[in-house]
Amino acid sequence: TSFGDYAFYFCSSLAQIEIPSSVTSFGKNTFAYCSSLEQIEIPSSVTSFGSQTFFYCESLKQVTIHASITLISDNCFGNCTNLTEIIIPSSVTSIEKRSFQYCKSLKKIIIPSSVTIIKDSAFDGCSSLSEVIFESPSSLRSIESYAFNNCSSLKQLTIPPLVQSIGSSTFSLCSSLKQVIFEDPPAITAIQSQTFFECEKLEQVNIPPTVT
């Protein structure tokens, strides 16, 4: 059983919903623009999200995911401006484009060790995000362009050792960022254009000898 595309799209007065364990997937835009929805619990039966599942759920504060999903879909929580708490399941291997873009109230995120890629603009504009923790041992290989662009509260970041590529403007406009540490032994070979563009408080970066 699935909730199909646009199933609850623009149900702007919907404040609460209980998802039965018979549901296995959400289509695209399933709950998009449900602007009164404040919290949701996703059962373990759900194995996939469509794109923009909770897009512009502006009142959404807390999401509990018991689901064994493998990716956080494109724009899944984009513009959920009041989202303060979410735990990404350990089954997730990919955080897709703009998954949490403009989640301006999100303060902390833990990236499970299972994640191998964080795609373009995944956390772009998360202006309250002050702590990003990569669980060890991290499987992360790639952080794409603009992934943490304009995370203006982020002060320190430790890049896991298996990361091979960091895209352009990945940490641009992180105006509070002071320290970046590449964990040993590093796999990174290049620092792309504008990676740390206008990180005006940046004081320390240990550039690995692997960068050529």
mmCIF file with all atom_site columns, C-alpha atoms in Angstrom:
data_model
loop_
_atom_site.group_PDB
_atom_site.id
_atom_site.type_symbol
_atom_site.label_atom_id
_atom_site.label_alt_id
_atom_site.label_comp_id
_atom_site.label_asym_id
_atom_site.label_entity_id
_atom_site.label_seq_id
_atom_site.pdbx_PDB_ins_code
_atom_site.Cartn_x
_atom_site.Cartn_y
_atom_site.Cartn_z
_atom_site.occupancy
_atom_site.B_iso_or_equiv
_atom_site.pdbx_formal_charge
_atom_site.auth_seq_id
_atom_site.auth_comp_id
_atom_site.auth_asym_id
_atom_site.auth_atom_id
_atom_site.pdbx_PDB_model_num
ATOM 1   C CA . THR A 1 1   ? 0.000  0.000  0.000  1.00 0.00 ? 1   THR A CA 1
ATOM 2   C CA . SER A 1 2   ? 1.223  3.465  -0.800 1.00 0.00 ? 2   SER A CA 1
ATOM 3   C CA . PHE A 1 3   ? 0.211  7.074  -0.417 1.00 0.00 ? 3   PHE A CA 1
ATOM 4   C CA . GLY A 1 4   ? 0.208  8.211  -4.023 1.00 0.00 ? 4   GLY A CA 1
ATOM 5   C CA . ASP A 1 5   ? 1.530  11.382 -5.616 1.00 0.00 ? 5   ASP A CA 1
ATOM 6   C CA . TYR A 1 6   ? -0.040 14.550 -4.190 1.00 0.00 ? 6   TYR A CA 1
ATOM 7   C CA . ALA A 1 7   ? -2.220 12.441 -1.824 1.00 0.00 ? 7   ALA A CA 1
ATOM 8   C CA . PHE A 1 8   ? -2.473 15.187 0.820  1.00 0.00 ? 8   PHE A CA 1
ATOM 9   C CA . TYR A 1 9   ? -1.065 18.049 -1.257 1.00 0.00 ? 9   TYR A CA 1
ATOM 10  C CA . PHE A 1 10  ? -1.994 21.490 0.059  1.00 0.00 ? 10  PHE A CA 1
ATOM 11  C CA . CYS A 1 11  ? -4.141 20.161 2.910  1.00 0.00 ? 11  CYS A CA 1
ATOM 12  C CA . SER A 1 12  ? -3.247 23.335 4.723  1.00 0.00 ? 12  SER A CA 1
ATOM 13  C CA . SER A 1 13  ? -5.403 22.646 7.812  1.00 0.00 ? 13  SER A CA 1
ATOM 14  C CA . LEU A 1 14  ? -4.089 19.123 8.374  1.00 0.00 ? 14  LEU A CA 1
ATOM 15  C CA . ALA A 1 15  ? -2.436 19.226 11.811 1.00 0.00 ? 15  ALA A CA 1
ATOM 16  C CA . GLN A 1 16  ? -2.118 15.526 12.654 1.00 0.00 ? 16  GLN A CA 1
ATOM 17  C CA . ILE A 1 17  ? -2.031 12.222 10.800 1.00 0.00 ? 17  ILE A CA 1
ATOM 18  C CA . GLU A 1 18  ? -1.385 8.651  11.914 1.00 0.00 ? 18  GLU A CA 1
ATOM 19  C CA . ILE A 1 19  ? 0.227  6.489  9.267  1.00 0.00 ? 19  ILE A CA 1
ATOM 20  C CA . PRO A 1 20  ? -0.789 2.806  9.447  1.00 0.00 ? 20  PRO A CA 1
ATOM 21  C CA . SER A 1 21  ? 1.834  0.053  9.282  1.00 0.00 ? 21  SER A CA 1
ATOM 22  C CA . SER A 1 22  ? 0.289  -1.160 6.028  1.00 0.00 ? 22  SER A CA 1
ATOM 23  C CA . VAL A 1 23  ? 1.800  1.822  4.162  1.00 0.00 ? 23  VAL A CA 1
ATOM 24  C CA . THR A 1 24  ? 5.085  1.001  2.401  1.00 0.00 ? 24  THR A CA 1
ATOM 25  C CA . SER A 1 25  ? 5.821  4.116  0.359  1.00 0.00 ? 25  SER A CA 1
ATOM 26  C CA . PHE A 1 26  ? 5.049  7.799  -0.206 1.00 0.00 ? 26  PHE A CA 1
ATOM 27  C CA . GLY A 1 27  ? 4.723  9.275  -3.673 1.00 0.00 ? 27  GLY A CA 1
ATOM 28  C CA . LYS A 1 28  ? 5.996  12.683 -4.694 1.00 0.00 ? 28  LYS A CA 1
ATOM 29  C CA . ASN A 1 29  ? 4.538  15.739 -2.950 1.00 0.00 ? 29  ASN A CA 1
ATOM 30  C CA . THR A 1 30  ? 2.494  13.478 -0.674 1.00 0.00 ? 30  THR A CA 1
ATOM 31  C CA . PHE A 1 31  ? 2.305  16.021 2.153  1.00 0.00 ? 31  PHE A CA 1
ATOM 32  C CA . ALA A 1 32  ? 3.697  19.084 0.372  1.00 0.00 ? 32  ALA A CA 1
ATOM 33  C CA . TYR A 1 33  ? 2.306  22.417 1.579  1.00 0.00 ? 33  TYR A CA 1
ATOM 34  C CA . CYS A 1 34  ? 0.564  20.863 4.605  1.00 0.00 ? 34  CYS A CA 1
ATOM 35  C CA . SER A 1 35  ? 1.364  24.071 6.423  1.00 0.00 ? 35  SER A CA 1
ATOM 36  C CA . SER A 1 36  ? -0.342 23.149 9.726  1.00 0.00 ? 36  SER A CA 1
ATOM 37  C CA . LEU A 1 37  ? 1.336  19.756 10.182 1.00 0.00 ? 37  LEU A CA 1
ATOM 38  C CA . GLU A 1 38  ? 3.603  19.985 13.258 1.00 0.00 ? 38  GLU A CA 1
ATOM 39  C CA . GLN A 1 39  ? 4.924  16.462 13.740 1.00 0.00 ? 39  GLN A CA 1
ATOM 40  C CA . ILE A 1 40  ? 4.838  13.095 12.055 1.00 0.00 ? 40  ILE A CA 1
ATOM 41  C CA . GLU A 1 41  ? 5.921  9.553  12.874 1.00 0.00 ? 41  GLU A CA 1
ATOM 42  C CA . ILE A 1 42  ? 6.820  7.309  9.962  1.00 0.00 ? 42  ILE A CA 1
ATOM 43  C CA . PRO A 1 43  ? 6.464  3.569  10.633 1.00 0.00 ? 43  PRO A CA 1
ATOM 44  C CA . SER A 1 44  ? 9.100  0.949  9.854  1.00 0.00 ? 44  SER A CA 1
ATOM 45  C CA . SER A 1 45  ? 6.936  -0.424 7.033  1.00 0.00 ? 45  SER A CA 1
ATOM 46  C CA . VAL A 1 46  ? 7.774  2.587  4.817  1.00 0.00 ? 46  VAL A CA 1
ATOM 47  C CA . THR A 1 47  ? 10.712 1.872  2.513  1.00 0.00 ? 47  THR A CA 1
ATOM 48  C CA . SER A 1 48  ? 10.712 4.855  0.149  1.00 0.00 ? 48  SER A CA 1
ATOM 49  C CA . PHE A 1 49  ? 9.865  8.551  -0.135 1.00 0.00 ? 49  PHE A CA 1
ATOM 50  C CA . GLY A 1 50  ? 9.009  10.336 -3.350 1.00 0.00 ? 50  GLY A CA 1
ATOM 51  C CA . SER A 1 51  ? 10.495 13.729 -4.112 1.00 0.00 ? 51  SER A CA 1
ATOM 52  C CA . GLN A 1 52  ? 9.243  16.725 -2.133 1.00 0.00 ? 52  GLN A CA 1
ATOM 53  C CA . THR A 1 53  ? 7.339  14.501 0.298  1.00 0.00 ? 53  THR A CA 1
ATOM 54  C CA . PHE A 1 54  ? 7.110  17.167 3.017  1.00 0.00 ? 54  PHE A CA 1
ATOM 55  C CA . PHE A 1 55  ? 8.066  20.199 0.930  1.00 0.00 ? 55  PHE A CA 1
ATOM 56  C CA . TYR A 1 56  ? 6.998  23.513 2.479  1.00 0.00 ? 56  TYR A CA 1
ATOM 57  C CA . CYS A 1 57  ? 5.472  21.987 5.615  1.00 0.00 ? 57  CYS A CA 1
ATOM 58  C CA . GLU A 1 58  ? 6.295  25.221 7.381  1.00 0.00 ? 58  GLU A CA 1
ATOM 59  C CA . SER A 1 59  ? 4.949  24.205 10.830 1.00 0.00 ? 59  SER A CA 1
ATOM 60  C CA . LEU A 1 60  ? 6.653  20.804 10.898 1.00 0.00 ? 60  LEU A CA 1
ATOM 61  C CA . LYS A 1 61  ? 8.925  20.685 13.963 1.00 0.00 ? 61  LYS A CA 1
ATOM 62  C CA . GLN A 1 62  ? 9.637  17.037 14.648 1.00 0.00 ? 62  GLN A CA 1
ATOM 63  C CA . VAL A 1 63  ? 9.951  13.995 12.395 1.00 0.00 ? 63  VAL A CA 1
ATOM 64  C CA . THR A 1 64  ? 10.426 10.477 13.725 1.00 0.00 ? 64  THR A CA 1
ATOM 65  C CA . ILE A 1 65  ? 11.503 7.984  11.076 1.00 0.00 ? 65  ILE A CA 1
ATOM 66  C CA . HIS A 1 66  ? 11.343 4.307  11.938 1.00 0.00 ? 66  HIS A CA 1
ATOM 67  C CA . ALA A 1 67  ? 11.393 3.478  8.246  1.00 0.00 ? 67  ALA A CA 1
ATOM 68  C CA . SER A 1 68  ? 14.147 1.468  6.578  1.00 0.00 ? 68  SER A CA 1
ATOM 69  C CA . ILE A 1 69  ? 14.583 3.962  3.746  1.00 0.00 ? 69  ILE A CA 1
ATOM 70  C CA . THR A 1 70  ? 17.844 4.113  1.788  1.00 0.00 ? 70  THR A CA 1
ATOM 71  C CA . LEU A 1 71  ? 17.691 7.756  0.744  1.00 0.00 ? 71  LEU A CA 1
ATOM 72  C CA . ILE A 1 72  ? 16.270 11.097 1.814  1.00 0.00 ? 72  ILE A CA 1
ATOM 73  C CA . SER A 1 73  ? 14.651 12.155 -1.447 1.00 0.00 ? 73  SER A CA 1
ATOM 74  C CA . ASP A 1 74  ? 15.037 15.367 -3.463 1.00 0.00 ? 74  ASP A CA 1
ATOM 75  C CA . ASN A 1 75  ? 13.610 18.329 -1.557 1.00 0.00 ? 75  ASN A CA 1
ATOM 76  C CA . CYS A 1 76  ? 12.029 15.918 0.918  1.00 0.00 ? 76  CYS A CA 1
ATOM 77  C CA . PHE A 1 77  ? 12.026 18.458 3.767  1.00 0.00 ? 77  PHE A CA 1
ATOM 78  C CA . GLY A 1 78  ? 12.864 21.541 1.736  1.00 0.00 ? 78  GLY A CA 1
ATOM 79  C CA . ASN A 1 79  ? 11.542 24.789 3.227  1.00 0.00 ? 79  ASN A CA 1
ATOM 80  C CA . CYS A 1 80  ? 10.383 23.125 6.439  1.00 0.00 ? 80  CYS A CA 1
ATOM 81  C CA . THR A 1 81  ? 11.446 26.297 8.158  1.00 0.00 ? 81  THR A CA 1
ATOM 82  C CA . ASN A 1 82  ? 10.450 25.238 11.701 1.00 0.00 ? 82  ASN A CA 1
ATOM 83  C CA . LEU A 1 83  ? 11.966 21.766 11.638 1.00 0.00 ? 83  LEU A CA 1
ATOM 84  C CA . THR A 1 84  ? 14.185 21.477 14.718 1.00 0.00 ? 84  THR A CA 1
ATOM 85  C CA . GLU A 1 85  ? 14.671 17.739 15.139 1.00 0.00 ? 85  GLU A CA 1
ATOM 86  C CA . ILE A 1 86  ? 15.137 14.766 12.841 1.00 0.00 ? 86  ILE A CA 1
ATOM 87  C CA . ILE A 1 87  ? 17.143 11.563 13.163 1.00 0.00 ? 87  ILE A CA 1
ATOM 88  C CA . ILE A 1 88  ? 18.301 10.133 9.865  1.00 0.00 ? 88  ILE A CA 1
ATOM 89  C CA . PRO A 1 89  ? 17.952 6.320  9.942  1.00 0.00 ? 89  PRO A CA 1
ATOM 90  C CA . SER A 1 90  ? 21.081 4.163  9.765  1.00 0.00 ? 90  SER A CA 1
ATOM 91  C CA . SER A 1 91  ? 19.691 2.542  6.593  1.00 0.00 ? 91  SER A CA 1
ATOM 92  C CA . VAL A 1 92  ? 20.160 5.743  4.577  1.00 0.00 ? 92  VAL A CA 1
ATOM 93  C CA . THR A 1 93  ? 23.028 5.759  2.068  1.00 0.00 ? 93  THR A CA 1
ATOM 94  C CA . SER A 1 94  ? 22.225 8.953  0.143  1.00 0.00 ? 94  SER A CA 1
ATOM 95  C CA . ILE A 1 95  ? 20.996 12.419 1.112  1.00 0.00 ? 95  ILE A CA 1
ATOM 96  C CA . GLU A 1 96  ? 19.610 13.761 -2.138 1.00 0.00 ? 96  GLU A CA 1
ATOM 97  C CA . LYS A 1 97  ? 19.540 17.245 -3.652 1.00 0.00 ? 97  LYS A CA 1
ATOM 98  C CA . ARG A 1 98  ? 18.001 19.982 -1.518 1.00 0.00 ? 98  ARG A CA 1
ATOM 99  C CA . SER A 1 99  ? 16.714 17.408 1.021  1.00 0.00 ? 99  SER A CA 1
ATOM 100 C CA . PHE A 1 100 ? 16.829 19.921 3.878  1.00 0.00 ? 100 PHE A CA 1
ATOM 101 C CA . GLN A 1 101 ? 17.276 23.168 1.964  1.00 0.00 ? 101 GLN A CA 1
ATOM 102 C CA . TYR A 1 102 ? 16.173 26.214 3.956  1.00 0.00 ? 102 TYR A CA 1
ATOM 103 C CA . CYS A 1 103 ? 15.379 24.271 7.127  1.00 0.00 ? 103 CYS A CA 1
ATOM 104 C CA . LYS A 1 104 ? 16.255 27.417 8.997  1.00 0.00 ? 104 LYS A CA 1
ATOM 105 C CA . SER A 1 105 ? 15.500 26.093 12.511 1.00 0.00 ? 105 SER A CA 1
ATOM 106 C CA . LEU A 1 106 ? 17.504 22.888 12.259 1.00 0.00 ? 106 LEU A CA 1
ATOM 107 C CA . LYS A 1 107 ? 20.377 23.159 14.760 1.00 0.00 ? 107 LYS A CA 1
ATOM 108 C CA . LYS A 1 108 ? 22.037 19.741 14.691 1.00 0.00 ? 108 LYS A CA 1
ATOM 109 C CA . ILE A 1 109 ? 22.290 16.871 12.256 1.00 0.00 ? 109 ILE A CA 1
ATOM 110 C CA . ILE A 1 110 ? 23.932 13.477 12.662 1.00 0.00 ? 110 ILE A CA 1
ATOM 111 C CA . ILE A 1 111 ? 24.995 11.850 9.406  1.00 0.00 ? 111 ILE A CA 1
ATOM 112 C CA . PRO A 1 112 ? 24.863 8.058  9.869  1.00 0.00 ? 112 PRO A CA 1
ATOM 113 C CA . SER A 1 113 ? 27.939 6.003  9.029  1.00 0.00 ? 113 SER A CA 1
ATOM 114 C CA . SER A 1 114 ? 25.935 4.365  6.224  1.00 0.00 ? 114 SER A CA 1
ATOM 115 C CA . VAL A 1 115 ? 25.730 7.581  4.134  1.00 0.00 ? 115 VAL A CA 1
ATOM 116 C CA . THR A 1 116 ? 28.080 7.593  1.126  1.00 0.00 ? 116 THR A CA 1
ATOM 117 C CA . ILE A 1 117 ? 26.998 10.821 -0.598 1.00 0.00 ? 117 ILE A CA 1
ATOM 118 C CA . ILE A 1 118 ? 25.501 14.202 0.312  1.00 0.00 ? 118 ILE A CA 1
ATOM 119 C CA . LYS A 1 119 ? 24.171 15.756 -2.866 1.00 0.00 ? 119 LYS A CA 1
ATOM 120 C CA . ASP A 1 120 ? 23.862 19.314 -4.184 1.00 0.00 ? 120 ASP A CA 1
ATOM 121 C CA . SER A 1 121 ? 22.396 21.879 -1.790 1.00 0.00 ? 121 SER A CA 1
ATOM 122 C CA . ALA A 1 122 ? 21.258 19.205 0.687  1.00 0.00 ? 122 ALA A CA 1
ATOM 123 C CA . PHE A 1 123 ? 21.583 21.575 3.676  1.00 0.00 ? 123 PHE A CA 1
ATOM 124 C CA . ASP A 1 124 ? 21.809 24.852 1.788  1.00 0.00 ? 124 ASP A CA 1
ATOM 125 C CA . GLY A 1 125 ? 20.478 27.781 3.787  1.00 0.00 ? 125 GLY A CA 1
ATOM 126 C CA . CYS A 1 126 ? 20.172 25.926 7.102  1.00 0.00 ? 126 CYS A CA 1
ATOM 127 C CA . SER A 1 127 ? 21.112 29.105 8.890  1.00 0.00 ? 127 SER A CA 1
ATOM 128 C CA . SER A 1 128 ? 20.753 27.745 12.477 1.00 0.00 ? 128 SER A CA 1
ATOM 129 C CA . LEU A 1 129 ? 22.735 24.573 11.829 1.00 0.00 ? 129 LEU A CA 1
ATOM 130 C CA . SER A 1 130 ? 25.639 24.779 14.262 1.00 0.00 ? 130 SER A CA 1
ATOM 131 C CA . GLU A 1 131 ? 26.618 21.117 14.574 1.00 0.00 ? 131 GLU A CA 1
ATOM 132 C CA . VAL A 1 132 ? 27.196 18.479 11.897 1.00 0.00 ? 132 VAL A CA 1
ATOM 133 C CA . ILE A 1 133 ? 28.349 15.116 13.218 1.00 0.00 ? 133 ILE A CA 1
ATOM 134 C CA . PHE A 1 134 ? 29.549 12.321 10.967 1.00 0.00 ? 134 PHE A CA 1
ATOM 135 C CA . GLU A 1 135 ? 29.144 8.976  12.714 1.00 0.00 ? 135 GLU A CA 1
ATOM 136 C CA . SER A 1 136 ? 32.248 6.826  12.780 1.00 0.00 ? 136 SER A CA 1
ATOM 137 C CA . PRO A 1 137 ? 33.343 4.849  10.908 1.00 0.00 ? 137 PRO A CA 1
ATOM 138 C CA . SER A 1 138 ? 31.930 7.033  8.143  1.00 0.00 ? 138 SER A CA 1
ATOM 139 C CA . SER A 1 139 ? 31.320 5.665  4.634  1.00 0.00 ? 139 SER A CA 1
ATOM 140 C CA . LEU A 1 140 ? 31.002 9.161  3.165  1.00 0.00 ? 140 LEU A CA 1
ATOM 141 C CA . ARG A 1 141 ? 32.792 9.511  -0.187 1.00 0.00 ? 141 ARG A CA 1
ATOM 142 C CA . SER A 1 142 ? 31.364 12.677 -1.708 1.00 0.00 ? 142 SER A CA 1
ATOM 143 C CA . ILE A 1 143 ? 29.962 16.049 -0.626 1.00 0.00 ? 143 ILE A CA 1
ATOM 144 C CA . GLU A 1 144 ? 28.523 17.816 -3.660 1.00 0.00 ? 144 GLU A CA 1
ATOM 145 C CA . SER A 1 145 ? 28.288 21.493 -4.574 1.00 0.00 ? 145 SER A CA 1
ATOM 146 C CA . TYR A 1 146 ? 26.508 23.893 -2.224 1.00 0.00 ? 146 TYR A CA 1
ATOM 147 C CA . ALA A 1 147 ? 25.748 21.033 0.199  1.00 0.00 ? 147 ALA A CA 1
ATOM 148 C CA . PHE A 1 148 ? 26.308 23.277 3.238  1.00 0.00 ? 148 PHE A CA 1
ATOM 149 C CA . ASN A 1 149 ? 26.191 26.657 1.527  1.00 0.00 ? 149 ASN A CA 1
ATOM 150 C CA . ASN A 1 150 ? 25.099 29.528 3.780  1.00 0.00 ? 150 ASN A CA 1
ATOM 151 C CA . CYS A 1 151 ? 25.042 27.472 6.972  1.00 0.00 ? 151 CYS A CA 1
ATOM 152 C CA . SER A 1 152 ? 25.910 30.647 8.782  1.00 0.00 ? 152 SER A CA 1
ATOM 153 C CA . SER A 1 153 ? 25.911 29.190 12.338 1.00 0.00 ? 153 SER A CA 1
ATOM 154 C CA . LEU A 1 154 ? 28.314 26.341 11.611 1.00 0.00 ? 154 LEU A CA 1
ATOM 155 C CA . LYS A 1 155 ? 31.563 26.903 13.526 1.00 0.00 ? 155 LYS A CA 1
ATOM 156 C CA . GLN A 1 156 ? 33.558 23.692 13.188 1.00 0.00 ? 156 GLN A CA 1
ATOM 157 C CA . LEU A 1 157 ? 33.587 20.748 10.809 1.00 0.00 ? 157 LEU A CA 1
ATOM 158 C CA . THR A 1 158 ? 35.464 17.460 10.696 1.00 0.00 ? 158 THR A CA 1
ATOM 159 C CA . ILE A 1 159 ? 35.600 15.840 7.254  1.00 0.00 ? 159 ILE A CA 1
ATOM 160 C CA . PRO A 1 160 ? 35.636 12.008 7.374  1.00 0.00 ? 160 PRO A CA 1
ATOM 161 C CA . PRO A 1 161 ? 38.725 10.296 5.925  1.00 0.00 ? 161 PRO A CA 1
ATOM 162 C CA . LEU A 1 162 ? 37.060 8.486  3.003  1.00 0.00 ? 162 LEU A CA 1
ATOM 163 C CA . VAL A 1 163 ? 35.747 11.685 1.408  1.00 0.00 ? 163 VAL A CA 1
ATOM 164 C CA . GLN A 1 164 ? 37.330 11.900 -2.047 1.00 0.00 ? 164 GLN A CA 1
ATOM 165 C CA . SER A 1 165 ? 35.513 14.876 -3.530 1.00 0.00 ? 165 SER A CA 1
ATOM 166 C CA . ILE A 1 166 ? 34.020 18.118 -2.261 1.00 0.00 ? 166 ILE A CA 1
ATOM 167 C CA . GLY A 1 167 ? 32.106 20.161 -4.816 1.00 0.00 ? 167 GLY A CA 1
ATOM 168 C CA . SER A 1 168 ? 32.329 23.858 -5.574 1.00 0.00 ? 168 SER A CA 1
ATOM 169 C CA . SER A 1 169 ? 30.842 26.305 -3.061 1.00 0.00 ? 169 SER A CA 1
ATOM 170 C CA . THR A 1 170 ? 30.161 23.436 -0.652 1.00 0.00 ? 170 THR A CA 1
ATOM 171 C CA . PHE A 1 171 ? 30.827 25.609 2.418  1.00 0.00 ? 171 PHE A CA 1
ATOM 172 C CA . SER A 1 172 ? 30.537 29.045 0.865  1.00 0.00 ? 172 SER A CA 1
ATOM 173 C CA . LEU A 1 173 ? 28.988 31.788 3.002  1.00 0.00 ? 173 LEU A CA 1
ATOM 174 C CA . CYS A 1 174 ? 29.484 29.787 6.200  1.00 0.00 ? 174 CYS A CA 1
ATOM 175 C CA . SER A 1 175 ? 30.244 33.050 7.924  1.00 0.00 ? 175 SER A CA 1
ATOM 176 C CA . SER A 1 176 ? 30.840 31.578 11.412 1.00 0.00 ? 176 SER A CA 1
ATOM 177 C CA . LEU A 1 177 ? 33.047 28.691 10.316 1.00 0.00 ? 177 LEU A CA 1
ATOM 178 C CA . LYS A 1 178 ? 36.387 28.828 12.167 1.00 0.00 ? 178 LYS A CA 1
ATOM 179 C CA . GLN A 1 179 ? 37.932 25.386 11.836 1.00 0.00 ? 179 GLN A CA 1
ATOM 180 C CA . VAL A 1 180 ? 37.932 22.587 9.258  1.00 0.00 ? 180 VAL A CA 1
ATOM 181 C CA . ILE A 1 181 ? 39.678 19.307 10.013 1.00 0.00 ? 181 ILE A CA 1
ATOM 182 C CA . PHE A 1 182 ? 40.313 16.542 7.486  1.00 0.00 ? 182 PHE A CA 1
ATOM 183 C CA . GLU A 1 183 ? 40.511 13.260 9.370  1.00 0.00 ? 183 GLU A CA 1
ATOM 184 C CA . ASP A 1 184 ? 43.457 10.929 8.813  1.00 0.00 ? 184 ASP A CA 1
ATOM 185 C CA . PRO A 1 185 ? 44.239 9.175  6.604  1.00 0.00 ? 185 PRO A CA 1
ATOM 186 C CA . PRO A 1 186 ? 42.599 11.544 4.091  1.00 0.00 ? 186 PRO A CA 1
ATOM 187 C CA . ALA A 1 187 ? 41.416 10.544 0.624  1.00 0.00 ? 187 ALA A CA 1
ATOM 188 C CA . ILE A 1 188 ? 40.643 14.070 -0.642 1.00 0.00 ? 188 ILE A CA 1
ATOM 189 C CA . THR A 1 189 ? 42.619 15.100 -3.744 1.00 0.00 ? 189 THR A CA 1
ATOM 190 C CA . ALA A 1 190 ? 41.212 18.528 -4.619 1.00 0.00 ? 190 ALA A CA 1
ATOM 191 C CA . ILE A 1 191 ? 39.650 21.650 -3.102 1.00 0.00 ? 191 ILE A CA 1
ATOM 192 C CA . GLN A 1 192 ? 37.199 22.940 -5.709 1.00 0.00 ? 192 GLN A CA 1
ATOM 193 C CA . SER A 1 193 ? 36.353 26.508 -6.693 1.00 0.00 ? 193 SER A CA 1
ATOM 194 C CA . GLN A 1 194 ? 34.760 28.688 -4.017 1.00 0.00 ? 194 GLN A CA 1
ATOM 195 C CA . THR A 1 195 ? 34.622 25.796 -1.548 1.00 0.00 ? 195 THR A CA 1
ATOM 196 C CA . PHE A 1 196 ? 35.126 28.173 1.382  1.00 0.00 ? 196 PHE A CA 1
ATOM 197 C CA . PHE A 1 197 ? 34.030 31.360 -0.385 1.00 0.00 ? 197 PHE A CA 1
ATOM 198 C CA . GLU A 1 198 ? 33.457 34.234 2.075  1.00 0.00 ? 198 GLU A CA 1
ATOM 199 C CA . CYS A 1 199 ? 34.052 32.128 5.177  1.00 0.00 ? 199 CYS A CA 1
ATOM 200 C CA . GLU A 1 200 ? 35.254 35.311 6.786  1.00 0.00 ? 200 GLU A CA 1
ATOM 201 C CA . LYS A 1 201 ? 35.981 33.830 10.246 1.00 0.00 ? 201 LYS A CA 1
ATOM 202 C CA . LEU A 1 202 ? 37.871 30.781 9.029  1.00 0.00 ? 202 LEU A CA 1
ATOM 203 C CA . GLU A 1 203 ? 41.085 30.487 11.050 1.00 0.00 ? 203 GLU A CA 1
ATOM 204 C CA . GLN A 1 204 ? 42.298 26.932 10.546 1.00 0.00 ? 204 GLN A CA 1
ATOM 205 C CA . VAL A 1 205 ? 42.227 24.296 7.789  1.00 0.00 ? 205 VAL A CA 1
ATOM 206 C CA . ASN A 1 206 ? 44.623 21.376 7.709  1.00 0.00 ? 206 ASN A CA 1
ATOM 207 C CA . ILE A 1 207 ? 45.073 20.836 3.971  1.00 0.00 ? 207 ILE A CA 1
ATOM 208 C CA . PRO A 1 208 ? 46.004 17.152 3.505  1.00 0.00 ? 208 PRO A CA 1
ATOM 209 C CA . PRO A 1 209 ? 49.118 16.250 1.458  1.00 0.00 ? 209 PRO A CA 1
ATOM 210 C CA . THR A 1 210 ? 46.826 14.203 -0.801 1.00 0.00 ? 210 THR A CA 1
ATOM 211 C CA . VAL A 1 211 ? 45.493 17.461 -2.316 1.00 0.00 ? 211 VAL A CA 1
ATOM 212 C CA . THR A 1 212 ? 47.327 18.153 -5.582 1.00 0.00 ? 212 THR A CA 1
#
